[in-house]
PDB file of C-alpha atoms in Angstrom:
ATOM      1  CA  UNK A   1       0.535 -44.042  26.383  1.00  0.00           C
ATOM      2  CA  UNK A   2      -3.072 -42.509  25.611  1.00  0.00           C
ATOM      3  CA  UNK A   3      -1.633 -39.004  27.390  1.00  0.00           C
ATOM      4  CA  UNK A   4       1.512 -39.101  25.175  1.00  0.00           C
ATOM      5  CA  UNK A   5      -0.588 -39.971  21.733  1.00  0.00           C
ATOM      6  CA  UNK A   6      -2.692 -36.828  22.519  1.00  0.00           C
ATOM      7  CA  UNK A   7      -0.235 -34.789  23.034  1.00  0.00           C
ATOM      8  CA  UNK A   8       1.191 -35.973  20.194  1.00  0.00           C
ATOM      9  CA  UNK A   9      -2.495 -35.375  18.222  1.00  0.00           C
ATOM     10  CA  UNK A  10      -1.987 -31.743  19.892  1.00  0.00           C
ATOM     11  CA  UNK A  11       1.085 -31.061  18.245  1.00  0.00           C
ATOM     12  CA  UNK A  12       0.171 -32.346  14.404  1.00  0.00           C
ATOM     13  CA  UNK A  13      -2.823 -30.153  15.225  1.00  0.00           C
ATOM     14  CA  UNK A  14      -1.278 -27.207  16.089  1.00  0.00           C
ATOM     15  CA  UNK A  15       1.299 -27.529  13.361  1.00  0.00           C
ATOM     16  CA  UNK A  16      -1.743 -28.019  10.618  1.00  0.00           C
ATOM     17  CA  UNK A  17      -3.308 -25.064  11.809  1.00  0.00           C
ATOM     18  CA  UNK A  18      -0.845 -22.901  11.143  1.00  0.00           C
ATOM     19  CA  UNK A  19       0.453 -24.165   7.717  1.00  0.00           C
ATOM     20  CA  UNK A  20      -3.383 -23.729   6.681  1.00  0.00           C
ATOM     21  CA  UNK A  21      -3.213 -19.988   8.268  1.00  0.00           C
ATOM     22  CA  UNK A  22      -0.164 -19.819   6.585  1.00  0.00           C
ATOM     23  CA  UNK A  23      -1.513 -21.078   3.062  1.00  0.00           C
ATOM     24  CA  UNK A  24      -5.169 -19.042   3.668  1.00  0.00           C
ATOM     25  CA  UNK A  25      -2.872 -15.889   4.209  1.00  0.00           C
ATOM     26  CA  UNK A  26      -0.545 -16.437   1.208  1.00  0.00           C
ATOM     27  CA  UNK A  27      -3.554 -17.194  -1.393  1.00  0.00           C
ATOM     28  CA  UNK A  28      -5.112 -13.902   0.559  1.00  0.00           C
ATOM     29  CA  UNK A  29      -1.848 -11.348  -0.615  1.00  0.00           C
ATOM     30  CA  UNK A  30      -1.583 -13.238  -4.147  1.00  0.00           C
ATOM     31  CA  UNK A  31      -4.896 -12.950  -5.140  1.00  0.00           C
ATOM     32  CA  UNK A  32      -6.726  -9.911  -3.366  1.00  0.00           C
ATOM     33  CA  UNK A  33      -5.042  -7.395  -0.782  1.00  0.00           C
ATOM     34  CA  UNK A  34      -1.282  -6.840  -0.382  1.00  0.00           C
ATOM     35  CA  UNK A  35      -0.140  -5.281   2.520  1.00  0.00           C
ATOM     36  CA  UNK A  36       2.058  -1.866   1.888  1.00  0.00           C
ATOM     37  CA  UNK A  37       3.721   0.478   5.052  1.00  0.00           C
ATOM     38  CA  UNK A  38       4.864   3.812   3.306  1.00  0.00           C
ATOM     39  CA  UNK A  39       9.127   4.164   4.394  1.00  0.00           C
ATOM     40  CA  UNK A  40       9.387   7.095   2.820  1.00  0.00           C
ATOM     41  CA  UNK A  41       8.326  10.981   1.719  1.00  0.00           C
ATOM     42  CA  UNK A  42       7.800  10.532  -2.020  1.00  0.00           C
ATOM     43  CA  UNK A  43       4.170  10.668  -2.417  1.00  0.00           C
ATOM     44  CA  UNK A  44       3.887  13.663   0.220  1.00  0.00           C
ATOM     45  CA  UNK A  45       1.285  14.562   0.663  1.00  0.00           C
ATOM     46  CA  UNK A  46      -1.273  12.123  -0.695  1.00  0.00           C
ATOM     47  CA  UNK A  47       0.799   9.288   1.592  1.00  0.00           C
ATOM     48  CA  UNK A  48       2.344  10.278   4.183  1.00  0.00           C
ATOM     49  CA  UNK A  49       5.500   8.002   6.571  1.00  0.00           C
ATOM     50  CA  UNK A  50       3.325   4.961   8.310  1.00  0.00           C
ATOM     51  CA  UNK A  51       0.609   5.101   6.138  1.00  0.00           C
ATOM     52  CA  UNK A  52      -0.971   1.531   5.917  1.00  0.00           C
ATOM     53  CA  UNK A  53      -2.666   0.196   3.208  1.00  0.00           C
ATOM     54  CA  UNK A  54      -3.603  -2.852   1.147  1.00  0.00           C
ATOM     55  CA  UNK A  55      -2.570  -2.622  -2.404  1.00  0.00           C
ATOM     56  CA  UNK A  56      -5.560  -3.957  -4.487  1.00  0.00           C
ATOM     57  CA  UNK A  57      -4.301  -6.709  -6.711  1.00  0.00           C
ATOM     58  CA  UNK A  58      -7.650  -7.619  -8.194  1.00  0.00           C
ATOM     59  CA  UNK A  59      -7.514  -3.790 -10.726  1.00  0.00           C
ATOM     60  CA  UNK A  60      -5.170  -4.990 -13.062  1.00  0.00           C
ATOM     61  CA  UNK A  61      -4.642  -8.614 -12.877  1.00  0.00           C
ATOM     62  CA  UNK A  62      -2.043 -10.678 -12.282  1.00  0.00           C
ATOM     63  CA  UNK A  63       1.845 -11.529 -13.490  1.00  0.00           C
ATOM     64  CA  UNK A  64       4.757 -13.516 -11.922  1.00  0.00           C
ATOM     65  CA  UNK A  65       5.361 -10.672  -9.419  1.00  0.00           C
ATOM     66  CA  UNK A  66       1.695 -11.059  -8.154  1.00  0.00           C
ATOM     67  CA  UNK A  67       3.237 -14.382  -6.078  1.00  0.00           C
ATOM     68  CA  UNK A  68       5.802 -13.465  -3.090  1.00  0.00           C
ATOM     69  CA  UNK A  69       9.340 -13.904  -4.198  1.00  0.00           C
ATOM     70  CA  UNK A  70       7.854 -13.190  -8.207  1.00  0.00           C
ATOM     71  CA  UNK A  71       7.496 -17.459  -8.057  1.00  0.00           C
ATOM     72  CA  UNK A  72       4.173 -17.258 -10.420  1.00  0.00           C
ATOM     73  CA  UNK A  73       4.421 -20.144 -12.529  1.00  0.00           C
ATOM     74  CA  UNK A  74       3.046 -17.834 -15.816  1.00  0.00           C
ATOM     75  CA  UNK A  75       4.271 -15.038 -18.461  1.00  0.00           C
ATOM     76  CA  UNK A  76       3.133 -12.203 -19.184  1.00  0.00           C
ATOM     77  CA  UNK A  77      -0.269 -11.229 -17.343  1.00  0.00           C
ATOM     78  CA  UNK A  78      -3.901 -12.847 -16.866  1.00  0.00           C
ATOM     79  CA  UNK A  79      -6.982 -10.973 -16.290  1.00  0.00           C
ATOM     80  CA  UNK A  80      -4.699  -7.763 -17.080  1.00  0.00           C
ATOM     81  CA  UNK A  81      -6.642  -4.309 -17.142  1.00  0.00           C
ATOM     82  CA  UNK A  82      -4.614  -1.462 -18.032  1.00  0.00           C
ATOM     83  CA  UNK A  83      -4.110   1.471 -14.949  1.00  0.00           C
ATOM     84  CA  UNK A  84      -5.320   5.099 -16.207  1.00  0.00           C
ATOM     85  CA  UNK A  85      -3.393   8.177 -16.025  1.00  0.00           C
ATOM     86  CA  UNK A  86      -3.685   8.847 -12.125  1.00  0.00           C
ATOM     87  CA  UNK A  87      -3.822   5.805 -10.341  1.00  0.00           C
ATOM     88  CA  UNK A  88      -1.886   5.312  -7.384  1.00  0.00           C
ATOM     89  CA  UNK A  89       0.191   1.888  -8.073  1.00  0.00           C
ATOM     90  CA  UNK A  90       2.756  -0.324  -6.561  1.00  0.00           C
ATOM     91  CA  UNK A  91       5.029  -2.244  -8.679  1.00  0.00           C
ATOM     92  CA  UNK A  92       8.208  -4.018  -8.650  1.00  0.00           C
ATOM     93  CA  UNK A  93      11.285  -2.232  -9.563  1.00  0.00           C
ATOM     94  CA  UNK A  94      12.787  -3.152 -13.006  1.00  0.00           C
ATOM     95  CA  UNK A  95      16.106  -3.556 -11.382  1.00  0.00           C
ATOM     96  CA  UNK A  96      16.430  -3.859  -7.534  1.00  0.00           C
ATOM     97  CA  UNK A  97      13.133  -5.779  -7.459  1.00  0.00           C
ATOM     98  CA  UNK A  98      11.925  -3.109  -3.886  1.00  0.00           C
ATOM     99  CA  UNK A  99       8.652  -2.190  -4.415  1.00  0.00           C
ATOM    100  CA  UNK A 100       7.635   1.338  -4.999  1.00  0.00           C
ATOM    101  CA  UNK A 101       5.032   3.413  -4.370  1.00  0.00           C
ATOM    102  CA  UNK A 102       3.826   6.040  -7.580  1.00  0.00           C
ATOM    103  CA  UNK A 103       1.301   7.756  -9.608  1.00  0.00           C
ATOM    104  CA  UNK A 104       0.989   6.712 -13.000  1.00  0.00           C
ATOM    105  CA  UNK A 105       1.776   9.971 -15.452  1.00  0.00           C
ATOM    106  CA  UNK A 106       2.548   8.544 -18.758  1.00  0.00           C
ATOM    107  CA  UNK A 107       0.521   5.860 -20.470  1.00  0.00           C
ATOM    108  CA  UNK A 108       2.225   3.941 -23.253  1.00  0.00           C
ATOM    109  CA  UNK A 109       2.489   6.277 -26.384  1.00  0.00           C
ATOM    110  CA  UNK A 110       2.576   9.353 -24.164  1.00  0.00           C
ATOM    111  CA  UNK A 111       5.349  12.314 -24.663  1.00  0.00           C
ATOM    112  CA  UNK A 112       6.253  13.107 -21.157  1.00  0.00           C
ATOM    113  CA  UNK A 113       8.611  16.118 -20.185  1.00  0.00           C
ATOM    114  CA  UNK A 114       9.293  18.221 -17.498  1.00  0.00           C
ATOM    115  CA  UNK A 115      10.864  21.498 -17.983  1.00  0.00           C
ATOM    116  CA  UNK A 116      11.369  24.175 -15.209  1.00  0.00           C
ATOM    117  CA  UNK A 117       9.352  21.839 -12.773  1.00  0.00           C
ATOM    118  CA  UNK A 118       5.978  22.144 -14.882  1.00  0.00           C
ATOM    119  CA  UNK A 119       4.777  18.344 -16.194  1.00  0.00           C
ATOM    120  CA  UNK A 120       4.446  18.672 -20.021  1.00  0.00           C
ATOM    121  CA  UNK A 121       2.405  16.052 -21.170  1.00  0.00           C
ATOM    122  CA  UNK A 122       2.437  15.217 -25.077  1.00  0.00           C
ATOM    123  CA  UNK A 123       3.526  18.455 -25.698  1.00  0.00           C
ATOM    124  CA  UNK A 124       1.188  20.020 -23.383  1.00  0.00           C
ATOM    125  CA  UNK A 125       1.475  21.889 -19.985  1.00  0.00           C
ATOM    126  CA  UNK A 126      -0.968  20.495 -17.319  1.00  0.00           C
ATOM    127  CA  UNK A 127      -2.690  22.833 -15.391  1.00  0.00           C
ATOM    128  CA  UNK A 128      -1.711  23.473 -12.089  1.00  0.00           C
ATOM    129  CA  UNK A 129      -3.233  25.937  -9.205  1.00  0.00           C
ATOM    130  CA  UNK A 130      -1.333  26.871  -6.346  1.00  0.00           C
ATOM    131  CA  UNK A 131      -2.852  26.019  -3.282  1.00  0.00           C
ATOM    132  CA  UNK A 132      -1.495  27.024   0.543  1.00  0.00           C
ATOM    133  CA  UNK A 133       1.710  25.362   1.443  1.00  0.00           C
ATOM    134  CA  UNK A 134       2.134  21.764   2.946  1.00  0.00           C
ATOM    135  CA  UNK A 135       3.239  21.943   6.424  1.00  0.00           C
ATOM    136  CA  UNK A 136       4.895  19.331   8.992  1.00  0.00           C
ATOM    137  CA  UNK A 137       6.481  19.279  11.745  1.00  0.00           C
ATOM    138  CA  UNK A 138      10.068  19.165  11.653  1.00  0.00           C
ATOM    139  CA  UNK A 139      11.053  15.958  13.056  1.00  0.00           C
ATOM    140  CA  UNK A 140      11.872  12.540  12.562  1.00  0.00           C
ATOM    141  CA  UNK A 141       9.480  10.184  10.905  1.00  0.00           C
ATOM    142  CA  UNK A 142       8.245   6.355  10.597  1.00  0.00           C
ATOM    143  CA  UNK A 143      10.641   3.997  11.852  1.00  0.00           C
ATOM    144  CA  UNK A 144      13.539   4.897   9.722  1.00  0.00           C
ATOM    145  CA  UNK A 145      13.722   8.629  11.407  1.00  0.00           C
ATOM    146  CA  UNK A 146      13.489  10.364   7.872  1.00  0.00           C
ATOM    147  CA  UNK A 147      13.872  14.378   8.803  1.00  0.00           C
ATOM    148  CA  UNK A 148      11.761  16.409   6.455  1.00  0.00           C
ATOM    149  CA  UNK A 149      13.124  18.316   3.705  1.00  0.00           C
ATOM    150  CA  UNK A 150      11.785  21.814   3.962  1.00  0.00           C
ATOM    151  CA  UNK A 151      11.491  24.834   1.483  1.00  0.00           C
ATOM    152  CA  UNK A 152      11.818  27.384   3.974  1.00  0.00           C
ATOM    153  CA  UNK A 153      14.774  25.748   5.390  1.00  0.00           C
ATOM    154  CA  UNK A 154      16.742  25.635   7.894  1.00  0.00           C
ATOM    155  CA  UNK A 155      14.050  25.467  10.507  1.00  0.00           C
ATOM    156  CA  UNK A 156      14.695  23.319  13.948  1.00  0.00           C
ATOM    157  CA  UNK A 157      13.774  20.426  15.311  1.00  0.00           C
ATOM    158  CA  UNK A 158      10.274  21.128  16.108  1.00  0.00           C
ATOM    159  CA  UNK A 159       9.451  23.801  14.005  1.00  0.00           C
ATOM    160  CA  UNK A 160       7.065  23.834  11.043  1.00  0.00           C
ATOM    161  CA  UNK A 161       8.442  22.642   7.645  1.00  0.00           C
ATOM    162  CA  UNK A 162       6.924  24.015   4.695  1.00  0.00           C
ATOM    163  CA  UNK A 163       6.672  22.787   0.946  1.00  0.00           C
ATOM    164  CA  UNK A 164       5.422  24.523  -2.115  1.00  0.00           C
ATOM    165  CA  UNK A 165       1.879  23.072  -2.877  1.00  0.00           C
ATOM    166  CA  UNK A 166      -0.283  23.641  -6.099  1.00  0.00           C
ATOM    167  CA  UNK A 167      -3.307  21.312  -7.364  1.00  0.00           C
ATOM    168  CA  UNK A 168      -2.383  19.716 -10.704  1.00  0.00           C
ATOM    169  CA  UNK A 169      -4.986  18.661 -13.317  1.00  0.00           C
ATOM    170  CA  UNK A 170      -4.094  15.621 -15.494  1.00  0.00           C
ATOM    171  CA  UNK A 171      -4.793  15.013 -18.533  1.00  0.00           C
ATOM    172  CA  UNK A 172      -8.580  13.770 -18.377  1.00  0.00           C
ATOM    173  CA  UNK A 173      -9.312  15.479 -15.645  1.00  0.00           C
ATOM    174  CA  UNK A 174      -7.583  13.748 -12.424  1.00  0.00           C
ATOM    175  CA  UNK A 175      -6.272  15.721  -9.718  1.00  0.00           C
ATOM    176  CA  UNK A 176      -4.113  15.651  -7.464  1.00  0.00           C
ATOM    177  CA  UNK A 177      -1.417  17.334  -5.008  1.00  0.00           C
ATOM    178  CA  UNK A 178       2.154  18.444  -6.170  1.00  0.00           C
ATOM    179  CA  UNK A 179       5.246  19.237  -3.377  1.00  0.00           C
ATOM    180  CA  UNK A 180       7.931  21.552  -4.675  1.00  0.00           C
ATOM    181  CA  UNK A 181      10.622  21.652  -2.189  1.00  0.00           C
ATOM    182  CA  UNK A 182      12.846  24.344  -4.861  1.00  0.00           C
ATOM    183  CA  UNK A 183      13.708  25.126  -7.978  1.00  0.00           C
ATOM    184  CA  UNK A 184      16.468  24.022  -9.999  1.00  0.00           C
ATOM    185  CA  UNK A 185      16.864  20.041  -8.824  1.00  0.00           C
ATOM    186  CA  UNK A 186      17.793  17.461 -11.130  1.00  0.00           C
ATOM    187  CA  UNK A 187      14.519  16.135 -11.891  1.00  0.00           C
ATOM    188  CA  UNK A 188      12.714  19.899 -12.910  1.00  0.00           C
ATOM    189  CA  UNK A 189      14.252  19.770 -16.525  1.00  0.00           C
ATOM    190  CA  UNK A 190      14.343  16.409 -18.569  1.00  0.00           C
ATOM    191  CA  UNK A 191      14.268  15.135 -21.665  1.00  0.00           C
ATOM    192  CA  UNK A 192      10.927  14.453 -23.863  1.00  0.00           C
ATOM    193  CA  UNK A 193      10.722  10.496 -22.736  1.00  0.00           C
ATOM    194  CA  UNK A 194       7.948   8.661 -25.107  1.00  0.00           C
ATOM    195  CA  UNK A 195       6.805   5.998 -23.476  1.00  0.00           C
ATOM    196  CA  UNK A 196       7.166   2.735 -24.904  1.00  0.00           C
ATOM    197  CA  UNK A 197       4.236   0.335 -25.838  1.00  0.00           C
ATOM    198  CA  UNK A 198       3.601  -2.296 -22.869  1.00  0.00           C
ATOM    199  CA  UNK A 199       5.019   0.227 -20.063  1.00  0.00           C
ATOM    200  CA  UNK A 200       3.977   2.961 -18.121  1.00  0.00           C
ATOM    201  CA  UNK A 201       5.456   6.585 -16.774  1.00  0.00           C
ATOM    202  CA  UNK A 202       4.918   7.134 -13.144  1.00  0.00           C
ATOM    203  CA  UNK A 203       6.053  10.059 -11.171  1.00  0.00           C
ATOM    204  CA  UNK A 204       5.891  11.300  -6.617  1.00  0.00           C
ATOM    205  CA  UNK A 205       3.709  13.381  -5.732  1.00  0.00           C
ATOM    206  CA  UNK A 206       6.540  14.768  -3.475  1.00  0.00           C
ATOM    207  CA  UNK A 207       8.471  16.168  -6.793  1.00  0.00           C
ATOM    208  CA  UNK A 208      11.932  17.432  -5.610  1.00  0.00           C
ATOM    209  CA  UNK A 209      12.238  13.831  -2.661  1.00  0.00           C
ATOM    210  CA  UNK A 210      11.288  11.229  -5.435  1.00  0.00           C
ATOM    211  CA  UNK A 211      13.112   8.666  -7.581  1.00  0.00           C
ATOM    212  CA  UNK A 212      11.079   8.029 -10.580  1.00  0.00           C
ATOM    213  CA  UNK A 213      10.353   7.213 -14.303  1.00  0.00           C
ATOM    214  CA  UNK A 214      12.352  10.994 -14.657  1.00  0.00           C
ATOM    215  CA  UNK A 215      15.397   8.971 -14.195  1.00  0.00           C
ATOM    216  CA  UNK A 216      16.985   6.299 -15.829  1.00  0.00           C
ATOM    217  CA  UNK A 217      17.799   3.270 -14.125  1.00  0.00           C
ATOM    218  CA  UNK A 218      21.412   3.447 -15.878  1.00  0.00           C
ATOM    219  CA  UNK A 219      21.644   6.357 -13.110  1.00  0.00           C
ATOM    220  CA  UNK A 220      20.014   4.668 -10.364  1.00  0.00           C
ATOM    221  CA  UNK A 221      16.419   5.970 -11.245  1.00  0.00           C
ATOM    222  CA  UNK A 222      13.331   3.906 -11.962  1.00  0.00           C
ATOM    223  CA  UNK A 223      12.720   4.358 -15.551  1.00  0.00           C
ATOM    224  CA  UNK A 224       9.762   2.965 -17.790  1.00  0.00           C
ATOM    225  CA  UNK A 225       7.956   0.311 -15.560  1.00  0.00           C
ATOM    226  CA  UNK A 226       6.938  -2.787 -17.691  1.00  0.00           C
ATOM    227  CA  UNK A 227       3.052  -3.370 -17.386  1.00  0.00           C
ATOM    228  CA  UNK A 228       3.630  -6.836 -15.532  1.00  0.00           C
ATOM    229  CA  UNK A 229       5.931  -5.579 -12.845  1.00  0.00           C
ATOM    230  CA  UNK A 230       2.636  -3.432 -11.873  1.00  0.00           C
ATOM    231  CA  UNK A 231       1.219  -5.267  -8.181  1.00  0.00           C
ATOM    232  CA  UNK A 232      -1.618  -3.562  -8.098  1.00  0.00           C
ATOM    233  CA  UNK A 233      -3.647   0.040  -7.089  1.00  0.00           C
ATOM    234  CA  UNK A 234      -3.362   1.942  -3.824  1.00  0.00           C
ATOM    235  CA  UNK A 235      -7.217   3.000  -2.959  1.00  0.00           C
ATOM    236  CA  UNK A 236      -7.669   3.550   0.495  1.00  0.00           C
ATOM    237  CA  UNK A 237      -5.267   4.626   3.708  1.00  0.00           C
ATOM    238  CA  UNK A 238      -6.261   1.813   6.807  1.00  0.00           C
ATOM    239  CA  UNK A 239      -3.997   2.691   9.374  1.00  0.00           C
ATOM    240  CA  UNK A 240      -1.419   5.332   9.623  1.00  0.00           C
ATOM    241  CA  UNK A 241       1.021   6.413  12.665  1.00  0.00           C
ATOM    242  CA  UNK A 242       3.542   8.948  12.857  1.00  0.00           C
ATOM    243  CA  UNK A 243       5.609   7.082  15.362  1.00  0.00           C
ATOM    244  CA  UNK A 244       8.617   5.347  15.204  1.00  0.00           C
ATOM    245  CA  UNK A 245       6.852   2.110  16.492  1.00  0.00           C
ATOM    246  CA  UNK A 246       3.274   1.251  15.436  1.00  0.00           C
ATOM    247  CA  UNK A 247       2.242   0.830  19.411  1.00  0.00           C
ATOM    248  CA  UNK A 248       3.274   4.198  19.728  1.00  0.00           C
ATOM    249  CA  UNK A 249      -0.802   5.157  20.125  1.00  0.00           C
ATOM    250  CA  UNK A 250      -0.980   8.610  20.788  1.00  0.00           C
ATOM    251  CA  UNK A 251       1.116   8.830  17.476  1.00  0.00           C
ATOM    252  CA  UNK A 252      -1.867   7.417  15.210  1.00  0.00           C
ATOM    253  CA  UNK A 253      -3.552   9.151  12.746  1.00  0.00           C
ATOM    254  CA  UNK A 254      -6.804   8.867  13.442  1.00  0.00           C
ATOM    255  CA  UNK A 255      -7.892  11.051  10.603  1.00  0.00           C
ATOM    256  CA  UNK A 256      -6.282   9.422   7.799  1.00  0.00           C
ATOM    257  CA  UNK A 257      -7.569   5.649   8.798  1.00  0.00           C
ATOM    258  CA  UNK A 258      -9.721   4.380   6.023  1.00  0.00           C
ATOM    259  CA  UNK A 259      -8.840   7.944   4.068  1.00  0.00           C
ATOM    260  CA  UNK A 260      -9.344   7.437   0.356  1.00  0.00           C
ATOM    261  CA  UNK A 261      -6.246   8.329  -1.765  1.00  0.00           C
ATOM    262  CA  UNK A 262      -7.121  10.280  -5.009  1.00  0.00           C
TER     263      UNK A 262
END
């Protein structure tokens, strides 16, 4: 009887360990760090496929979507500090509720166009400098098997892919990396969106292989995104792989672990 009570004892103990690891780990995403695996090329080539990071919840507060499955019990957002033009967010899509990966372009008020791929903002063009192209090898990527789209397509399977590349200068002084893969695509000429009060206007790095705030979501795009759907800022890269599978070692990234994104 005393063996089968301990086991017993073993058991409950077991189980309360792991609905406490459970619980610890849950307050642990709402609160602080969300984990985030890039799946895809759109912020090329800030993030790259299998970069690993944890989204900082803590920079702009927190809504219903800060709590898995958007269960907050609140409206609206506490603690809420507004992102600046720049930042590197994830937030939860208006519609489809996936959550995206972007850099914030348009704050609320803004006039944001582009027109023959060069970002207008408020009427004004931002500066960009060309830099030497991006370059990758052709092949497939992150556990999806993305291929690359190229500029100086068609190029084989393990040849170098090239993109366009410039340096572009925000307004107040943040820059960054642009991709242009060509000229011409849907999302190079747009209307002058002004960005409504309470939202914000967020845009890929990777120009010509992103759905954005460029797009409406009445066409499938991701539109104005309302200030509480924001989860929080993308600092720093922990862990990135190029592989398929994250055990694939001689796949990491050793260069890019704990690599600041600007």
């Amino acid at each position: 009887m005393a063996a089968s009570n301990a086991k017993k004892d073993g058991i409950w103990e077991t189980v309360k360990t792991i609905v406490y690891a459970l619980l610890i780990a849950g307050v642990f995403r709402t609160l602080f760090f969300q984990p985030f695996w890039i799946p895809s090329g759109s912020m090329k080539d800030t993030l790259l496929i299998g970069d690993f990071l944890f989204v900082n919840k803590m920079a702009y507060g927190y809504s219903r979507h800060s709590c898995p499955f958007s269960m907050c019990p609140f409206d609206g957002r506490i603690f809420g500090r507004e992102p600046e033009r720049g930042d590197v967010v994830v937030f939860r899509h208006p519609v489809n509720g996936e959550d995206f990966i972007k850099r914030v372009i348009g704050l609320p008020g803004d006039r944001v166009q582009v027109i023959d791929g060069l970002l207008h903002i408020n009427g004004d063009p931002v500066e960009v400098t060309p830099e030497a192209p991006f370059e990758e090898v052709y092949e497939r990527q992150g556990p999806i098997g993305h291929l690359p789209r190229c500029s100086n397509a068609p190029v084989g399977e393990g040849a170098i892919c090239e993109k366009e590349a410039a340096t572009e200068t925000l307004p107040g002084g943040v820059s960054h990396s642009v991709l242009n893969i060509q000229d011409g695509t849907r999302g190079d000429n747009t209307p002058e969106y002004v960005v409504p009060e309470g939202h914000y206007f967020v845009m890929g790095d990777n120009r010509d292989n992103s759905i954005d705030s460029r797009f409406p979501q009445s066409v499938g795009g991701v539109g104005f995104v309302p200030f509480e759907n924001l989860l929080g800022r993308a600092d720093r890269v922990i862990f990135s792989s190029a592989g398929q599978r994250m055990i694939y070692f001689w796949t990491w990234r050793s260069d890019r672990f704990f690599h600041r994104i600007d």
